[in-house]
N, CA and C of each residue as an Amber inpcrd file, in Angstrom:
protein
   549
  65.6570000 -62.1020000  44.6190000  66.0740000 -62.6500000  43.3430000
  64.8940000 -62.6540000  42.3890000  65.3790000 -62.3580000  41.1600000
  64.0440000 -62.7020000  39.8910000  65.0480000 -63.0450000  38.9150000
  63.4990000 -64.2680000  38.5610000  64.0560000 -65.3040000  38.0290000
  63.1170000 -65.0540000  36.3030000  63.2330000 -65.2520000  35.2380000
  62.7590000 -65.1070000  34.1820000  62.3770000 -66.7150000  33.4230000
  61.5590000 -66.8840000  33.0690000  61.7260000 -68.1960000  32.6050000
  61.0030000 -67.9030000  31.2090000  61.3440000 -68.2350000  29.7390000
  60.0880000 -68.0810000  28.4850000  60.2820000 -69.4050000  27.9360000
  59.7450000 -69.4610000  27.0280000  59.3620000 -70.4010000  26.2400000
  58.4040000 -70.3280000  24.9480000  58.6420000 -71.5370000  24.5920000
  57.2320000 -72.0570000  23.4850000  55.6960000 -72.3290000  24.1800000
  54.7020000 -72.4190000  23.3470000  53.7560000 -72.7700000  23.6680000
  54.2820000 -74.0980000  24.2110000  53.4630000 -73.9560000  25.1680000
  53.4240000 -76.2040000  25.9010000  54.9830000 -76.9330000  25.7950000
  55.9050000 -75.8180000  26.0800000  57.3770000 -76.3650000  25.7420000
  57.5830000 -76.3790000  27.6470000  56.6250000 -76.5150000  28.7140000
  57.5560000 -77.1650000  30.0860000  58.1240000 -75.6640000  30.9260000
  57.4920000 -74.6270000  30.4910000  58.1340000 -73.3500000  31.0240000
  57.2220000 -73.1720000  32.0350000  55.8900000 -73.4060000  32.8600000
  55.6340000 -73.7450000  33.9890000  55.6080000 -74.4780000  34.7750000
  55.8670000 -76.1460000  34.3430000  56.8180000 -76.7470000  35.0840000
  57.8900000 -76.6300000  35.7190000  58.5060000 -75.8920000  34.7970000
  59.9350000 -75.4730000  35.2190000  59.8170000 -74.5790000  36.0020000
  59.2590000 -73.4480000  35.9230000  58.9010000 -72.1140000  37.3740000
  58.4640000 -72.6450000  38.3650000  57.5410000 -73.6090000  38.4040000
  57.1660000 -74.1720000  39.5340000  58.0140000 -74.8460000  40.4620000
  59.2770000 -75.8590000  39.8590000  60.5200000 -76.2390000  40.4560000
  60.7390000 -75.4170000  40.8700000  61.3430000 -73.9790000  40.0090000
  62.2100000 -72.9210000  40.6260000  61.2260000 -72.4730000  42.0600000
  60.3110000 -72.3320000  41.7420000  59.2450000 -71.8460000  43.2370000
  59.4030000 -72.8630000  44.0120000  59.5040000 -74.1150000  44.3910000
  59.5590000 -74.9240000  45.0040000  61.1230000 -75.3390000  46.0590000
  61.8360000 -74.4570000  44.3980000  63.0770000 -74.3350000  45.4160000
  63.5880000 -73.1140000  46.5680000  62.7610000 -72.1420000  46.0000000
  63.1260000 -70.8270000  46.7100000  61.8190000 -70.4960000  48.2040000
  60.8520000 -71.2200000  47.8730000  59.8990000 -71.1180000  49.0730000
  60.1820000 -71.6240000  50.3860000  59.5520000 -71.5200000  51.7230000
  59.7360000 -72.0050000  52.6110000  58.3000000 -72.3220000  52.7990000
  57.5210000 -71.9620000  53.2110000  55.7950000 -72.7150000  52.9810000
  54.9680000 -72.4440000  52.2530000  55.1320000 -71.4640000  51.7890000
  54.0360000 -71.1240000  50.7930000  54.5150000 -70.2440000  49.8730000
  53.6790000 -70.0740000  48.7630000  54.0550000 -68.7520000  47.5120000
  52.9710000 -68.4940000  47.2240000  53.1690000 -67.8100000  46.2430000
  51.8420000 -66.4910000  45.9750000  52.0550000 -66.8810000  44.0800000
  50.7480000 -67.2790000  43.8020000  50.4850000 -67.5850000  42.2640000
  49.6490000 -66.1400000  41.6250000  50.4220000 -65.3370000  41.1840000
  49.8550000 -64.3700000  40.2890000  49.2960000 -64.6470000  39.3910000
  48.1530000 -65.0240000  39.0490000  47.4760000 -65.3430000  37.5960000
  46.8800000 -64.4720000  36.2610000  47.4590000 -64.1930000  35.6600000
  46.7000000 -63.3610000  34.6250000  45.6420000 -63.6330000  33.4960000
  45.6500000 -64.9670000  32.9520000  44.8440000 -65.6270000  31.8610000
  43.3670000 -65.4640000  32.6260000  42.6930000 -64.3330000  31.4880000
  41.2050000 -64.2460000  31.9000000  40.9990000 -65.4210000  31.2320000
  39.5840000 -65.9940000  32.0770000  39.0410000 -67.3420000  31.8230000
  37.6550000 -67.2690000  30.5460000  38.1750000 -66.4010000  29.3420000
  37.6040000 -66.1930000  27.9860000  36.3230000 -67.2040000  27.8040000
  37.1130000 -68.2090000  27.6500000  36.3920000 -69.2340000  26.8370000
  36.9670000 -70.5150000  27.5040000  36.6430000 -72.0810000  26.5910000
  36.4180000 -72.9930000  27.2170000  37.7730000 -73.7940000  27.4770000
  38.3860000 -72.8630000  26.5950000  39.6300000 -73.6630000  26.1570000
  40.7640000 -73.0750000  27.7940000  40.3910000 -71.6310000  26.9870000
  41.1140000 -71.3060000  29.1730000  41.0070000 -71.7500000  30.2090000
  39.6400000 -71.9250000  30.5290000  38.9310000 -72.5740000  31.2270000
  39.6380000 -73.5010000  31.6020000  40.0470000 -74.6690000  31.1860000
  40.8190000 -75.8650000  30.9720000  41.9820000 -75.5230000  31.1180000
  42.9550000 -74.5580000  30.7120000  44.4060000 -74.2740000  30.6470000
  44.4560000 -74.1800000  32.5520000  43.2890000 -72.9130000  32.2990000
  43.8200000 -72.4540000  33.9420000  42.9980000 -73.8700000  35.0540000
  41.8980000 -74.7460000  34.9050000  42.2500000 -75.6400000  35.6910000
  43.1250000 -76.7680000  35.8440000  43.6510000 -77.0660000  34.4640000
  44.9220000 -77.6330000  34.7040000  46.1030000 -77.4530000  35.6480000
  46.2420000 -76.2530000  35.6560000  47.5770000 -75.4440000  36.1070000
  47.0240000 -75.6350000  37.8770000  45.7470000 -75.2770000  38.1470000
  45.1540000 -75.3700000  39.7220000  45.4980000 -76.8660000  40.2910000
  45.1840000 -77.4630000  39.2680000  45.4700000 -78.7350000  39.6110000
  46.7210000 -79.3450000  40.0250000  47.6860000 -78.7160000  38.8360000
  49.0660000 -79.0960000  39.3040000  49.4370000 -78.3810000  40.5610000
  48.6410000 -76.9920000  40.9670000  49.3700000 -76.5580000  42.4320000
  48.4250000 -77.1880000  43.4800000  48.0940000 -78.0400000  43.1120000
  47.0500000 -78.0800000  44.4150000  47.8200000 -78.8790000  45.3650000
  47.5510000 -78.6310000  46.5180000  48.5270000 -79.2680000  48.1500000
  49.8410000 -78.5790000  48.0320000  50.1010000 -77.5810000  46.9410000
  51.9440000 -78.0950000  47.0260000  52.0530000 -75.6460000  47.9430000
  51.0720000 -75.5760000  48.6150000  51.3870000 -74.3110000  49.3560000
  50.8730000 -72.8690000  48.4430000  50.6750000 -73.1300000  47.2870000
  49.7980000 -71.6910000  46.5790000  48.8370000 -70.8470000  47.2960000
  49.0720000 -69.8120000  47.2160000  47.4920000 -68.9600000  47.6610000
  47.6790000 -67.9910000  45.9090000  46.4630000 -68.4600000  45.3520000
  46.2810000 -68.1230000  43.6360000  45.5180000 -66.5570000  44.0250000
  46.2540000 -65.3970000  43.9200000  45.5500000 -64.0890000  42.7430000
  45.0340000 -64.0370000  41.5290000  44.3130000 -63.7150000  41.4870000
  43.8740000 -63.0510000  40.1130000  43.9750000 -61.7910000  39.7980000
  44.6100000 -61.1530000  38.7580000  45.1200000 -59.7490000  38.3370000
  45.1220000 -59.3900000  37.1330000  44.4320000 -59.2070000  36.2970000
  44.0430000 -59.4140000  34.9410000  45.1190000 -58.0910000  34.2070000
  44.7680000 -56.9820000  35.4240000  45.4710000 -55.4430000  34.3650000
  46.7050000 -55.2400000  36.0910000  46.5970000 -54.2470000  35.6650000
  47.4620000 -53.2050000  36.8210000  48.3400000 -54.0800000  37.7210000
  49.1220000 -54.8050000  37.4300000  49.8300000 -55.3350000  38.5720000
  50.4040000 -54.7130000  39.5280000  50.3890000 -53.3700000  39.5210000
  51.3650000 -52.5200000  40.6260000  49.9480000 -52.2080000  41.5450000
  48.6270000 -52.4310000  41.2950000  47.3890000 -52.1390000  42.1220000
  47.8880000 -53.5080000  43.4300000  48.4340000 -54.9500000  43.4230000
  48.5870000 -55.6430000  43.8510000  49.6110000 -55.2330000  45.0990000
  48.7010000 -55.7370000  46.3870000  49.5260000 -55.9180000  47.5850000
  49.4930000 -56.8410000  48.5070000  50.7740000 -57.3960000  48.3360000
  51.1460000 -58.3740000  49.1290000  52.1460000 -58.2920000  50.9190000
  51.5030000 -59.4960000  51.3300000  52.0770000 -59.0400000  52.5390000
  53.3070000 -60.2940000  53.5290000  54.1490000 -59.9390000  54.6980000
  55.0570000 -61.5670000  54.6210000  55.6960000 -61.3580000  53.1940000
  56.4420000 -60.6560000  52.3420000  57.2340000 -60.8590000  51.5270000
  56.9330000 -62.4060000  51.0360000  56.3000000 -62.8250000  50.4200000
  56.1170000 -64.0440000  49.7520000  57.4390000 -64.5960000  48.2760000
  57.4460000 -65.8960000  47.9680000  57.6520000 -66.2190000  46.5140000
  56.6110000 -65.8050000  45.9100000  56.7280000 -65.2300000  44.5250000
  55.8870000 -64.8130000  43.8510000  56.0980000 -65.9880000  42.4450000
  55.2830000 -66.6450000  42.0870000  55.3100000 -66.7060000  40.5840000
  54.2690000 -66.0590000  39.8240000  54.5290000 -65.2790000  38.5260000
  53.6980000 -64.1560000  37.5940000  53.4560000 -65.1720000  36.6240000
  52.4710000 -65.7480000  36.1180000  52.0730000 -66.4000000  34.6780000
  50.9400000 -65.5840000  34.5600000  50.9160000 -65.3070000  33.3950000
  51.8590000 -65.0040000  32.9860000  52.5310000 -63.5840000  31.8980000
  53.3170000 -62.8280000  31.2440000  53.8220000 -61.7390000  31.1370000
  52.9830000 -61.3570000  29.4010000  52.7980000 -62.6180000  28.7390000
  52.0940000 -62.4210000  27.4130000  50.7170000 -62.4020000  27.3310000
  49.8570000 -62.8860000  28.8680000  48.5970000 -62.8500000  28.8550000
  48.3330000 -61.5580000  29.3480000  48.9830000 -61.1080000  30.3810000
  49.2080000 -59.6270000  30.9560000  48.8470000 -58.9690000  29.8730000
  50.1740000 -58.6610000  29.3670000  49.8690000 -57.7180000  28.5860000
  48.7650000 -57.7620000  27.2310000  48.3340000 -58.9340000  27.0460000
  46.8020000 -59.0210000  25.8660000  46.1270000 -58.6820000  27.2690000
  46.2670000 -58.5490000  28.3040000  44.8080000 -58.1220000  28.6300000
  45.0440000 -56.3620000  28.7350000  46.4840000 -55.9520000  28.9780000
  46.6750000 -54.4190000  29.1100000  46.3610000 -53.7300000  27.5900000
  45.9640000 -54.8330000  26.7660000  45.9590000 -53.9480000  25.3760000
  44.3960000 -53.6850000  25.0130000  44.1100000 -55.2910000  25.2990000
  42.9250000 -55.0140000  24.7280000  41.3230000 -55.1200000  25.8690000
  41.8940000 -55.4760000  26.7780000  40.8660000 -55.7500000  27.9190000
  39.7920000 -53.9870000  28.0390000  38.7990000 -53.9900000  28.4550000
  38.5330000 -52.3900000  28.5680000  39.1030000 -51.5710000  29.7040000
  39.2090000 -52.5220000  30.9090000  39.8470000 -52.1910000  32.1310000
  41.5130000 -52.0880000  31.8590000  42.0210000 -52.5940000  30.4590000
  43.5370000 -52.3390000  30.5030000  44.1020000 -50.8890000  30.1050000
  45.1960000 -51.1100000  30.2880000  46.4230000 -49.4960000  30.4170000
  45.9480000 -48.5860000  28.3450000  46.1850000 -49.8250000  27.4750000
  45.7850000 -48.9850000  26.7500000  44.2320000 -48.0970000  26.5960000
  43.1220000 -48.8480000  26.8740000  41.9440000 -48.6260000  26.8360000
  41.9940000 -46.9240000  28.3760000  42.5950000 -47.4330000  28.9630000
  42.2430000 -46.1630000  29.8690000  43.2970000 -45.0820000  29.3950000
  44.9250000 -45.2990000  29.2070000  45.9390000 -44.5110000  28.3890000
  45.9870000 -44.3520000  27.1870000  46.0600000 -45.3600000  26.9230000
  46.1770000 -45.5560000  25.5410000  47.8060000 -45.9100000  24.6760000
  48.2520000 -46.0370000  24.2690000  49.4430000 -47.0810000  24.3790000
  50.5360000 -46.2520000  24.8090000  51.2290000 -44.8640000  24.5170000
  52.3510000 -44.3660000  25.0530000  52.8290000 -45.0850000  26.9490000
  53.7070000 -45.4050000  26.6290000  53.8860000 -45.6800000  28.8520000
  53.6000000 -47.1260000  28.5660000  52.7990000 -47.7820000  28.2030000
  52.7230000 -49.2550000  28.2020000  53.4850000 -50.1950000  28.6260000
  54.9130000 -50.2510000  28.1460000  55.5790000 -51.1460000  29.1240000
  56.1520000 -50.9380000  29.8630000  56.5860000 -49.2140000  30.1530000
  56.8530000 -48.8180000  31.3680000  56.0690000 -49.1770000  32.5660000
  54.2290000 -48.9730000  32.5300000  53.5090000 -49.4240000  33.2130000
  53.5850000 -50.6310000  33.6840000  54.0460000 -51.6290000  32.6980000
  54.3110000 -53.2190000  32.9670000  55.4970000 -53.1410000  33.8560000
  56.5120000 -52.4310000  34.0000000  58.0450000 -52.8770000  34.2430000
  57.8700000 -52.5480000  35.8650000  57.3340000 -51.4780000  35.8070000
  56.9840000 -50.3790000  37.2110000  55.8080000 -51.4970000  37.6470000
  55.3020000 -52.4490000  37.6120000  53.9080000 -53.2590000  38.2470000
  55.0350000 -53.9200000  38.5350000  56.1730000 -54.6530000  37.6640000
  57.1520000 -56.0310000  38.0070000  57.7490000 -55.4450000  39.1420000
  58.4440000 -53.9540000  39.0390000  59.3690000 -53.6660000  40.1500000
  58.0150000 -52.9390000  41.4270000  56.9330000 -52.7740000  41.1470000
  56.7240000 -52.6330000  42.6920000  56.2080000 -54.3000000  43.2730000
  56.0170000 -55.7160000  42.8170000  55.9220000 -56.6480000  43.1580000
  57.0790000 -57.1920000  43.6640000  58.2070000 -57.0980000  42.8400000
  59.6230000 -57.3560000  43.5140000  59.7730000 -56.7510000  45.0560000
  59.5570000 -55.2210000  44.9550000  59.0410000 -54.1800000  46.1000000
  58.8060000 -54.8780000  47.5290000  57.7260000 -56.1610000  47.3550000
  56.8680000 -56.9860000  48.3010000  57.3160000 -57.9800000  48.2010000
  58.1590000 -58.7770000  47.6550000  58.6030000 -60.3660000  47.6730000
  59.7410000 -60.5160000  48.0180000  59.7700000 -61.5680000  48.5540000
  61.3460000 -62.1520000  48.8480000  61.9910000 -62.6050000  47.2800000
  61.5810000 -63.5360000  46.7820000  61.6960000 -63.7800000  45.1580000
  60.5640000 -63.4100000  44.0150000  60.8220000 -63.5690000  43.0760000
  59.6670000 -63.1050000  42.0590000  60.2800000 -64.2680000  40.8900000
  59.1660000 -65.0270000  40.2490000  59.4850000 -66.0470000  38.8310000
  58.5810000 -65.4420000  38.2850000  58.9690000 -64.9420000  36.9820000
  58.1040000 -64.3540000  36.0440000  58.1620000 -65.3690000  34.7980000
  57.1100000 -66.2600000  34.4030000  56.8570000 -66.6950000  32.9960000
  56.5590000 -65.7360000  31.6310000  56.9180000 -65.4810000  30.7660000
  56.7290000 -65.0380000  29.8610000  57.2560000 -65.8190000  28.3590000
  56.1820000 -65.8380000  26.7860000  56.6570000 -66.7120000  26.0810000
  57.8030000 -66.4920000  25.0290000  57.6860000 -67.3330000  24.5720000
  58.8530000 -66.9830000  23.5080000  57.7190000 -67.0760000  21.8440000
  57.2560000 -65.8750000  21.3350000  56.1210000 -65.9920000  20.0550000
  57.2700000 -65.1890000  18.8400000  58.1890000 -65.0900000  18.9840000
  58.5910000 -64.6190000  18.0020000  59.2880000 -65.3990000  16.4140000
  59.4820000 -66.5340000  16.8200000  59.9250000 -67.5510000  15.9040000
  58.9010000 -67.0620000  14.7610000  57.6390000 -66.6950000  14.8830000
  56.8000000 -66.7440000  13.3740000  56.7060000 -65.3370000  13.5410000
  57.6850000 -64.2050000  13.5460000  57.7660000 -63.1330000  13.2840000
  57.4880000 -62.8230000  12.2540000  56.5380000 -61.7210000  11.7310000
  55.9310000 -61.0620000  10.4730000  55.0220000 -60.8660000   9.9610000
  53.8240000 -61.0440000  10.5670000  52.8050000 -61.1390000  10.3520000
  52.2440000 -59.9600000   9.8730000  51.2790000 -60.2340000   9.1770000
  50.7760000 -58.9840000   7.9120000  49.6290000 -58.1850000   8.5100000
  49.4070000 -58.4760000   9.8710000  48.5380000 -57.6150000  11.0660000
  49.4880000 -56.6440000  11.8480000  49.0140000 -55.1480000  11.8770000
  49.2670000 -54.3890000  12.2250000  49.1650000 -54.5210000  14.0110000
  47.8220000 -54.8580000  14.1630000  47.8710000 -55.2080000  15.5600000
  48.7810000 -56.0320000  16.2910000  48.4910000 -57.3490000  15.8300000
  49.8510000 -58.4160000  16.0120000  51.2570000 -57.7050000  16.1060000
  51.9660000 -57.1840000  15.2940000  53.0600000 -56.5260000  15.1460000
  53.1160000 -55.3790000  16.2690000  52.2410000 -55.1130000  16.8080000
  52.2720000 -54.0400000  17.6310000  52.3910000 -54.6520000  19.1590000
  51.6190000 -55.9850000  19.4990000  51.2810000 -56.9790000  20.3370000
  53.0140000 -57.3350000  20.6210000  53.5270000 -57.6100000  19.3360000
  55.2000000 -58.7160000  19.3490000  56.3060000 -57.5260000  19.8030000
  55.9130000 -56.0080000  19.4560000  56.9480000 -55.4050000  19.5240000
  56.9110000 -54.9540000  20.5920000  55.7280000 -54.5100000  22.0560000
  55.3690000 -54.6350000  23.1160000  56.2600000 -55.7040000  23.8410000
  55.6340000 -56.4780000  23.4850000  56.4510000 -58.4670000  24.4000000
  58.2640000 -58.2360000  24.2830000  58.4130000 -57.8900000  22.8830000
  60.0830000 -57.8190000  22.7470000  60.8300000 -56.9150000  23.6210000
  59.9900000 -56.1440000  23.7850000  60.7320000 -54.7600000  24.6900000
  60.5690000 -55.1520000  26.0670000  59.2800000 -55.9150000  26.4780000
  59.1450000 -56.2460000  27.9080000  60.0010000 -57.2180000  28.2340000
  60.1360000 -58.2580000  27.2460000  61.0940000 -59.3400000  27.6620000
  62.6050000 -58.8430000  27.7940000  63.1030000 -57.8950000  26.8000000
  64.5430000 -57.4040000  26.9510000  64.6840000 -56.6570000  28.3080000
  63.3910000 -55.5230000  28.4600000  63.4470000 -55.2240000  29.6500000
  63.7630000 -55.9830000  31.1310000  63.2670000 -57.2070000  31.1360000
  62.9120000 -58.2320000  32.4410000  63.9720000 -59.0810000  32.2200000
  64.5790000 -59.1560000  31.3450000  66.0100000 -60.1610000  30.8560000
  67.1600000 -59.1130000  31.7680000  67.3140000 -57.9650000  31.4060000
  67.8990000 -57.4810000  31.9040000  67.8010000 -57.1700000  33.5290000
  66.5380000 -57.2760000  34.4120000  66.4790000 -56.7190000  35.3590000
  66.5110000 -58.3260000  36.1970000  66.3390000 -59.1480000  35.3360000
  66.4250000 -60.4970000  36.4320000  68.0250000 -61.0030000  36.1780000
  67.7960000 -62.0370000  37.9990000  69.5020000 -62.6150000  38.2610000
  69.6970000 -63.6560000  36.9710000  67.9760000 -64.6130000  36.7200000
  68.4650000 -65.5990000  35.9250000  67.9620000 -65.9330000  34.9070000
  67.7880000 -66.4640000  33.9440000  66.9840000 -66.3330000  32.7590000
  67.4210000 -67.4920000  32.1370000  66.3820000 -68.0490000  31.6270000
  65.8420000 -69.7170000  31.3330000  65.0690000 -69.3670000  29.9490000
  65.5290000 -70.3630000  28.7240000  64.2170000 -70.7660000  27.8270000
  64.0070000 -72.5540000  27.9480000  62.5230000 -72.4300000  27.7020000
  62.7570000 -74.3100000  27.9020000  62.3250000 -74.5340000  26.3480000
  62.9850000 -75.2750000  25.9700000  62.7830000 -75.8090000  25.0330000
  62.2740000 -77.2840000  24.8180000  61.0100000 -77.6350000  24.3100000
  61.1220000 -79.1900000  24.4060000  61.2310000 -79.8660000  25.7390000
  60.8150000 -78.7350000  26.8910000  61.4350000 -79.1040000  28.2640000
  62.7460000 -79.5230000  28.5830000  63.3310000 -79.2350000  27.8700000
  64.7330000 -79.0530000  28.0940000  65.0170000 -77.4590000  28.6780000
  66.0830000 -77.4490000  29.6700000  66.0180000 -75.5600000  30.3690000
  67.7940000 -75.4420000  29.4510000  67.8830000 -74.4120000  28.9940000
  68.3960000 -73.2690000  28.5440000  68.5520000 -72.4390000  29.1960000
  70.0990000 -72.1670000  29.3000000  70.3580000 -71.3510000  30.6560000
  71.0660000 -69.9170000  29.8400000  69.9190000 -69.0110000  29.9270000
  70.6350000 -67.5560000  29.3770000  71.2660000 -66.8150000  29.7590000
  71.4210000 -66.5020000  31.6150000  71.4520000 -66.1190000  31.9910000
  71.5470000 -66.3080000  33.8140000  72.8010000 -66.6130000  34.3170000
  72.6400000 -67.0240000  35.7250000  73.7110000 -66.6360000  36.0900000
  73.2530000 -65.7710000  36.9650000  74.1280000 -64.1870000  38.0840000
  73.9730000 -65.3200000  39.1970000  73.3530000 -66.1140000  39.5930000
  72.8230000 -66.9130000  41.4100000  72.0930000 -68.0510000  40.9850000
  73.2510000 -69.2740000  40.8530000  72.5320000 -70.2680000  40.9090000
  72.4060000 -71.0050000  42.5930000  71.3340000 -71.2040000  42.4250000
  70.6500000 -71.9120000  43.8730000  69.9740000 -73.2810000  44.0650000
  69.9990000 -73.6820000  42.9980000  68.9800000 -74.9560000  42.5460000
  69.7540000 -75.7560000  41.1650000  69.3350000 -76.9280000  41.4190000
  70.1100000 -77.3740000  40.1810000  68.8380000 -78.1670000  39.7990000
  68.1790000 -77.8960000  38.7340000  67.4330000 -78.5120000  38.1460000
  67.2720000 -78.7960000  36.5080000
């Protein structure tokens, strides 16, 4: 099963994956992490997040580009946080898909990393956000960044059983082929 979850900034959309992981695991899961640790402010995001998994069965990756380079073994739960840091690092990182390709294939590359991880898992929760509300921005880059995310998210909307926005921490149910959990 894959499960999709987006959101707002700080709107409860890894809280909420983490339930969903909590419901689909049997001892342990596998935390895919993508947010390079930049600056001070990350720094803080991503020990927050360590914090909240700590005791509860994580073994944390780090995978900044290439997610299809990733191999896992025991078919694990997977949770991916997350799908918008991914790809800022596939754009602009030097080790990412554009810097070595250059953008043609781009989210094919992304879709083909999701489906060979599915490949290896029993489940897969993919976080990804919801940035489009302030659609329009007068940066070429940006616009190029949003129209990337839009295609990946329609892509992964479509290929997952269930699909969640949280709003306000409230869950929004877009999408549910297999409900298993009631949360």
């Amino acid at each position: 099963m894959m499960v999709l979850v987006t959101g707002g900034s700080a709107s409860g959309k890894s809280a909420f994956a983490e339930k969903v992981i909590e419901t689909l695991k049997k001892d342990r899961a596998t935390y895919l992490a993508t947010m390079i640790p930049w600056d001070e402010e990350c720094r803080q995001k991503i020990a927050k997040h360590r914090t909240v998994r700590a005791g509860k069965g994580y073994e944390t990756l780090e995978q900044y580009t290439d997610i299809a380079s990733v191999t896992l073994s025991d078919r694990p739960v997977l949770l991916l946080e997350c799908m918008s840091n991914l790809l800022a690092n596939e754009m602009y990182d030097p080790k990412g898909y554009i810097s070595i390709y250059g953008g043609k294939g781009l989210c094919d590359a992304i879709i083909n990393g999701v489906n060979v991880l599915r490949g290896q898992c029993e489940h897969v929760v993919i976080v990804t956000n919801e940035v489009f509300s302030d659609y329009g921005s007068v940066y070429e880059e940006t616009m190029g960044y949003l129209k990337y995310l839009g295609e990946i998210n329609r892509r992964l909307t479509v290929m997952a059983d269930n699909v969640y926005e949280i709003v306000s921490g409230l869950k929004l149910t877009i999408k549910e082929e297999e409900k298993i959990w009631d949360l």
